[in-house]
Tab-separated table of C-alpha atoms in Angstrom:
chain	number	residue	atom	x	y	z
A	875	MET	CA	35.907	126.189	79.904
A	876	LYS	CA	37.217	124.362	76.357
A	877	PHE	CA	36.150	120.416	76.029
A	878	GLN	CA	37.616	117.903	73.318
A	879	ILE	CA	35.595	117.094	70.806
A	880	ARG	CA	36.205	113.204	72.155
A	881	GLN	CA	35.524	114.013	75.317
A	882	LEU	CA	31.554	115.444	74.204
A	883	GLU	CA	31.241	112.003	72.180
A	884	ALA	CA	32.766	110.376	74.991
A	885	PHE	CA	29.295	111.726	76.961
A	886	ARG	CA	27.226	110.866	74.783
A	887	ALA	CA	28.676	107.811	74.147
A	888	VAL	CA	27.398	107.128	77.430
A	889	ALA	CA	24.129	108.466	77.852
A	890	GLU	CA	23.225	106.752	75.102
A	891	ASN	CA	24.442	103.316	76.096
A	892	GLY	CA	24.549	103.277	80.139
A	893	SER	CA	27.552	101.808	80.565
A	894	ILE	CA	31.563	102.312	80.234
A	895	THR	CA	31.812	99.296	78.437
A	896	LYS	CA	29.305	99.726	75.703
A	897	ALA	CA	30.055	103.438	75.072
A	898	ALA	CA	33.812	101.894	74.293
A	899	GLU	CA	32.596	99.794	71.837
A	900	VAL	CA	30.668	102.283	69.748
A	901	LEU	CA	33.981	104.505	70.117
A	902	GLY	CA	36.143	101.556	68.761
A	903	VAL	CA	38.253	102.743	72.150
A	904	SER	CA	39.209	100.804	75.549
A	905	GLN	CA	37.026	101.179	78.518
A	906	PRO	CA	39.708	103.331	80.683
A	907	ALA	CA	40.187	105.751	77.448
A	908	VAL	CA	36.557	106.453	78.099
A	909	SER	CA	36.634	106.587	81.428
A	910	ARG	CA	39.477	109.049	82.234
A	911	LEU	CA	37.046	111.392	79.460
A	912	MET	CA	34.510	110.900	81.531
A	913	SER	CA	36.582	111.897	84.490
A	914	ASP	CA	38.455	114.958	82.385
A	915	PHE	CA	35.030	116.303	80.698
A	916	SER	CA	33.310	116.132	84.567
A	917	LYS	CA	36.523	118.109	86.122
A	918	SER	CA	35.531	120.906	83.254
A	919	VAL	CA	32.148	121.150	83.781
A	920	GLY	CA	31.988	121.207	87.501
A	921	PHE	CA	29.074	118.984	88.498
A	922	GLU	CA	28.926	114.767	88.126
A	923	LEU	CA	28.308	113.223	84.680
A	924	PHE	CA	25.959	110.158	85.885
A	925	GLN	CA	24.623	108.115	88.510
A	926	ARG	CA	24.030	104.472	88.322
A	927	ARG	CA	21.008	102.897	89.034
A	928	ARG	CA	19.839	99.098	88.786
A	929	GLY	CA	23.433	98.840	87.010
A	930	VAL	CA	22.823	101.654	84.688
A	931	LEU	CA	24.572	104.706	84.254
A	932	GLU	CA	22.237	107.989	83.689
A	933	PRO	CA	22.318	111.091	83.314
A	934	THR	CA	21.985	113.549	86.444
A	935	THR	CA	19.513	115.915	86.086
A	936	ASP	CA	22.448	119.321	84.791
A	937	SER	CA	23.778	116.875	82.626
A	938	ARG	CA	20.625	115.924	81.023
A	939	TYR	CA	20.743	120.118	80.279
A	940	LEU	CA	24.359	119.805	78.694
A	941	LEU	CA	24.283	116.288	77.246
A	942	ALA	CA	20.941	118.110	74.678
A	943	GLU	CA	23.318	120.263	73.513
A	944	VAL	CA	25.861	118.026	73.795
A	945	SER	CA	24.001	116.382	71.025
A	946	ARG	CA	23.461	118.960	68.906
A	947	ILE	CA	27.328	120.546	67.985
A	948	LEU	CA	28.626	116.739	67.738
A	949	ASP	CA	25.357	116.476	65.025
A	950	ARG	CA	26.572	120.034	63.500
A	951	LEU	CA	29.723	118.798	63.148
A	952	ASP	CA	28.944	115.502	61.636
A	953	HIS	CA	27.180	118.013	59.175
A	954	LEU	CA	30.601	119.498	58.805
A	955	ASP	CA	32.525	116.923	57.994
A	956	ASP	CA	30.118	115.373	54.662
A	957	LEU	CA	29.733	119.855	53.852
A	958	ARG	CA	33.681	118.830	53.755
A	959	ARG	CA	34.019	115.566	51.982
A	960	ASP	CA	31.494	116.731	49.668
A	961	ILE	CA	33.673	119.907	48.543
A	962	ALA	CA	36.221	117.746	47.947
A	963	GLU	CA	34.488	115.485	46.155
A	964	ARG	CA	33.106	118.218	44.127
A	965	LYS	CA	29.794	117.492	45.185
A	966	SER	CA	29.046	120.633	47.279
A	967	GLY	CA	28.551	124.372	46.308
A	968	HIS	CA	27.604	127.477	44.713
A	969	ILE	CA	28.966	128.491	41.343
A	970	ARG	CA	27.781	132.378	39.445
A	971	VAL	CA	27.631	132.058	36.052
A	972	ALA	CA	26.949	135.150	33.751
A	973	CYS	CA	26.439	134.692	30.327
A	974	LEU	CA	24.836	136.739	26.816
A	975	PRO	CA	21.163	135.960	27.182
A	976	GLY	CA	20.984	133.564	24.086
A	977	PHE	CA	22.922	131.094	26.117
A	978	ALA	CA	20.187	131.199	28.745
A	979	THR	CA	18.056	130.355	26.860
A	980	SER	CA	19.697	127.480	24.411
A	981	HIS	CA	22.355	125.355	24.976
A	982	LEU	CA	23.574	126.507	28.297
A	983	PRO	CA	20.736	125.213	30.323
A	984	GLY	CA	21.085	121.685	29.665
A	985	VAL	CA	24.580	122.055	29.894
A	986	LEU	CA	24.071	123.188	33.401
A	987	VAL	CA	21.903	119.935	34.201
A	988	ASP	CA	23.601	117.060	33.337
A	989	PHE	CA	26.416	119.462	35.444
A	990	LEU	CA	24.302	119.121	38.350
A	991	SER	CA	22.323	115.883	37.876
A	992	ASP	CA	26.130	114.263	40.354
A	993	ARG	CA	26.764	116.387	42.426
A	994	PRO	CA	22.522	116.758	44.329
A	995	GLY	CA	24.776	119.887	47.066
A	996	VAL	CA	25.912	122.621	44.497
A	997	THR	CA	23.692	124.990	43.146
A	998	VAL	CA	23.908	127.618	40.395
A	999	THR	CA	23.084	131.565	39.835
A	1000	LEU	CA	23.003	132.066	35.974
A	1001	GLU	CA	22.738	135.474	34.966
A	1002	PRO	CA	21.420	137.090	31.161
A	1003	ASP	CA	23.951	140.018	30.627
A	1004	ARG	CA	25.018	142.171	27.245
A	1005	PRO	CA	28.553	141.881	27.618
A	1006	GLU	CA	29.870	144.896	28.925
A	1007	ARG	CA	28.033	144.068	32.233
A	1008	ILE	CA	29.455	140.341	31.875
A	1009	LEU	CA	33.171	142.313	31.734
A	1010	GLU	CA	32.156	144.419	34.860
A	1011	TRP	CA	31.217	141.726	36.934
A	1012	ILE	CA	34.112	138.577	36.210
A	1013	ILE	CA	36.593	142.030	36.323
A	1014	GLY	CA	34.498	142.617	40.067
A	1015	GLU	CA	34.566	139.259	41.517
A	1016	GLN	CA	30.918	139.477	41.197
A	1017	TYR	CA	31.015	136.488	39.254
A	1018	ASP	CA	33.264	132.692	38.995
A	1019	CYS	CA	32.763	132.324	35.162
A	1020	GLY	CA	31.246	134.643	32.367
A	1021	ILE	CA	30.454	133.290	28.764
A	1022	THR	CA	30.696	135.865	26.077
A	1023	ASP	CA	31.450	136.963	22.795
A	1024	GLY	CA	34.169	139.889	21.222
A	1025	PHE	CA	36.091	139.447	24.201
A	1026	ALA	CA	39.610	141.731	23.361
A	1027	GLY	CA	41.288	141.074	26.601
A	1028	HIS	CA	41.650	142.779	29.929
A	1029	PRO	CA	44.466	142.000	32.478
A	1030	ALA	CA	42.298	141.199	35.324
A	1031	THR	CA	40.527	138.057	33.362
A	1032	ASP	CA	41.839	134.291	32.644
A	1033	ALA	CA	39.544	133.820	29.417
A	1034	THR	CA	39.411	130.678	27.406
A	1035	ASP	CA	38.516	130.894	23.442
A	1036	VAL	CA	36.690	128.678	21.329
A	1037	PRO	CA	36.184	129.044	18.050
A	1038	ILE	CA	33.229	127.885	16.889
A	1039	ARG	CA	32.015	127.537	13.055
A	1040	SER	CA	29.899	128.955	11.472
A	1041	VAL	CA	27.192	128.133	8.622
A	1042	LEU	CA	24.105	128.848	6.889
A	1043	ILE	CA	20.861	128.664	8.224
A	1044	MET	CA	17.452	129.038	5.458
A	1045	PRO	CA	14.018	128.029	5.502
A	1046	LYS	CA	13.240	124.849	5.311
A	1047	GLY	CA	12.310	124.006	1.930
A	1048	HIS	CA	14.292	126.952	0.326
A	1049	PRO	CA	15.813	126.170	-3.415
A	1050	LEU	CA	18.985	126.370	-1.822
A	1051	GLU	CA	19.164	123.653	-0.046
A	1052	SER	CA	19.918	120.734	-2.189
A	1053	LYS	CA	23.570	122.719	-2.631
A	1054	PRO	CA	25.431	121.029	-0.300
A	1055	LEU	CA	27.938	123.951	0.138
A	1056	LEU	CA	26.851	127.507	-0.442
A	1057	THR	CA	28.983	130.567	-0.736
A	1058	PRO	CA	28.310	134.451	-0.410
A	1059	ALA	CA	27.674	133.862	-4.143
A	1060	ASP	CA	24.872	131.590	-3.355
A	1061	ILE	CA	23.435	134.405	-1.156
A	1062	ARG	CA	24.148	137.687	-3.024
A	1063	ASN	CA	20.250	137.825	-4.009
A	1064	GLU	CA	18.623	136.576	-0.739
A	1065	LYS	CA	17.923	139.193	1.997
A	1066	LEU	CA	20.319	138.353	4.710
A	1067	ILE	CA	19.921	138.916	8.473
A	1068	HIS	CA	22.889	139.359	9.932
A	1069	SER	CA	25.441	140.125	12.992
A	1070	ARG	CA	25.443	144.118	13.889
A	1071	ARG	CA	27.959	145.677	11.884
A	1072	ASP	CA	30.699	146.281	14.379
A	1073	SER	CA	30.695	142.090	15.593
A	1074	PRO	CA	33.740	141.340	14.644
A	1075	PHE	CA	31.938	138.161	13.022
A	1076	PHE	CA	29.706	140.387	10.484
A	1077	ARG	CA	33.826	142.277	9.765
A	1078	GLN	CA	34.565	138.430	8.658
A	1079	LEU	CA	31.402	138.162	6.179
A	1080	GLU	CA	31.985	141.144	5.477
A	1081	ARG	CA	34.982	140.383	3.633
A	1082	ALA	CA	33.795	137.034	2.513
A	1083	PHE	CA	31.257	138.537	0.173
A	1084	ALA	CA	34.230	141.042	-1.253
A	1085	ASP	CA	36.460	138.095	-1.648
A	1086	ASP	CA	33.475	135.767	-3.450
A	1087	GLY	CA	32.739	139.534	-5.481
A	1088	ALA	CA	29.278	139.312	-4.074
A	1089	GLU	CA	27.098	142.259	-2.911
A	1090	MET	CA	25.745	141.136	0.408
A	1091	ASN	CA	22.267	141.829	0.665
A	1092	SER	CA	21.730	143.629	3.919
A	1093	TRP	CA	18.023	142.841	5.650
A	1094	ILE	CA	18.190	142.693	9.264
A	1095	GLU	CA	20.663	143.525	11.683
A	1096	VAL	CA	20.518	142.155	14.937
A	1097	ARG	CA	22.449	141.589	18.082
A	1098	GLN	CA	22.318	137.722	18.923
A	1099	PHE	CA	22.003	134.841	16.365
A	1100	THR	CA	19.208	133.464	18.274
A	1101	ALA	CA	16.915	135.920	16.566
A	1102	ALA	CA	18.719	135.709	13.663
A	1103	CYS	CA	17.310	131.609	13.662
A	1104	THR	CA	14.015	131.853	15.193
A	1105	ILE	CA	13.345	135.073	11.625
A	1106	VAL	CA	14.361	132.067	9.421
A	1107	ALA	CA	12.061	129.518	11.542
A	1108	GLN	CA	9.650	131.472	10.649
A	1109	GLY	CA	9.897	131.390	6.885
A	1110	HIS	CA	12.129	134.469	6.085
A	1111	GLY	CA	15.908	135.540	4.850
A	1112	VAL	CA	18.683	133.576	5.294
A	1113	SER	CA	21.530	133.969	8.171
A	1114	VAL	CA	24.957	132.650	8.202
A	1115	VAL	CA	25.647	132.205	12.429
A	1116	SER	CA	27.422	129.897	14.471
A	1117	ALA	CA	26.720	126.328	14.176
A	1118	LEU	CA	26.080	125.899	18.197
A	1119	ASP	CA	23.001	128.154	17.987
A	1120	ALA	CA	21.770	126.936	14.492
A	1121	GLU	CA	22.029	123.350	16.062
A	1122	GLN	CA	18.957	124.706	18.560
A	1123	TYR	CA	16.573	125.647	15.777
A	1124	ARG	CA	17.509	121.995	13.937
A	1125	GLY	CA	14.468	120.608	13.281
A	1126	LYS	CA	12.356	123.630	14.290
A	1127	GLY	CA	11.685	124.806	10.954
A	1128	ILE	CA	15.831	125.831	9.185
A	1129	ALA	CA	17.934	123.680	6.941
A	1130	ILE	CA	21.593	123.863	7.865
A	1131	ARG	CA	24.301	123.957	5.486
A	1132	PRO	CA	28.181	124.514	5.718
A	1133	PHE	CA	29.044	127.640	3.880
A	1134	ALA	CA	32.448	128.534	2.738
A	1135	PRO	CA	34.811	130.754	2.944
A	1136	GLN	CA	34.695	129.258	6.936
A	1137	ILE	CA	33.759	131.487	9.050
A	1138	ASN	CA	34.209	131.454	13.002
A	1139	HIS	CA	32.196	132.717	15.817
A	1140	ARG	CA	34.950	133.299	18.915
A	1141	LEU	CA	32.951	132.411	22.295
A	1142	SER	CA	35.108	133.463	25.148
A	1143	ILE	CA	35.021	131.617	29.079
A	1144	LEU	CA	35.983	134.103	31.865
A	1145	ARG	CA	37.090	134.940	34.767
A	1146	PRO	CA	38.505	136.638	37.426
A	1147	VAL	CA	42.491	136.719	37.086
A	1148	THR	CA	42.623	137.322	40.831
A	1149	GLY	CA	39.585	135.447	42.844
A	1150	ASN	CA	39.849	132.095	44.379
A	1151	ALA	CA	38.487	129.811	41.886
A	1152	SER	CA	36.895	126.660	43.990
A	1153	PRO	CA	38.026	123.473	41.821
A	1154	LEU	CA	34.152	123.620	40.859
A	1155	VAL	CA	34.219	126.391	39.092
A	1156	PHE	CA	36.660	125.397	36.813
A	1157	ASP	CA	35.027	121.555	36.433
A	1158	PHE	CA	32.423	123.398	35.658
A	1159	ILE	CA	34.783	125.566	32.615
A	1160	LYS	CA	35.764	121.926	31.492
A	1161	ALA	CA	32.277	120.562	30.756
A	1162	PHE	CA	30.982	123.677	29.588
A	1163	THR	CA	33.959	123.138	26.872
A	1164	ASP	CA	33.632	120.366	26.390
A	1165	SER	CA	29.931	120.818	25.585
A	1166	LEU	CA	31.050	122.494	22.422
A	1167	ALA	CA	33.332	120.062	20.950
A	1168	PRO	CA	30.679	119.123	18.471
A	1169	PHE	CA	30.476	122.813	16.768
A	1170	THR	CA	34.222	124.050	17.341
A	1171	ALA	CA	35.788	125.110	14.389
A	1172	THR	CA	39.086	122.597	14.664
A	1173	PRO	CA	38.717	120.119	17.537
A	1174	ASN	CA	40.788	121.015	20.820
A	1175	THR	CA	41.185	124.420	19.206
A	1176	ALA	CA	40.052	126.175	23.332
A	1177	ARG	CA	42.670	128.978	24.072
A	1178	SER	CA	43.758	130.374	26.854
A	1179	ARG	CA	44.753	133.937	27.536
A	1180	ARG	CA	44.775	136.773	30.076
């Protein structure tokens, strides 16, 4: 037994309004069209749909049972149409984001709040983990996008690289705070908190010290720039970190100064190359990339690669 949606709509309209004429007005069609829809629908279900009492069409006992289910079906169809419209307008859906632990507690939450503010039907799963795990998730299409660093490339991913400029941070009130620009020679005697020795960022920093003829006074090695910021904010050591991480600690006990030579921290935004990413995912990636603009080494230097 096959029914047309228009038949169901006409059946409910007649039941709610008590006449073919009023139902036609509600549906915006002619009276003969509603009569024809009711006749065909009655033949399909195999029983009379209405009986006339005091000039009003009332559902029969059998059709009252049918009416309740028809109303539920049409309500679901209305919801489906609303959902379709929300998806088309990027206001509904779910995105899964994997990121470095530092991002989950610093820059990213604010970006997510702004992104979701005019998308009431959108939900997000945010999962922090190490770079190796993030790559596994993206390759396996378990997450829609990943935010990581030190990414060397993989054929199963598309990546957008964003170079983040670096700055020098020191405890508020440090003697070097009076200098507008700092170099490796300026901090040769300072206890240095730096990234892991096997990271590309550390190798750049090490080369900068060597080129300046200064010896690095290594003190604490950390995985996350946020850890270095926390230690400096507590009044200990100095560190060269990404401007993005340093900004989260502005006004929290640190002084921020430009550092030369410029050392860039490469941030990568990954997504599965074979995944059927929704427009909503691309909207989020653009929103996140745009949020990095104040911290990029050179404006508009985000670069895509596979």
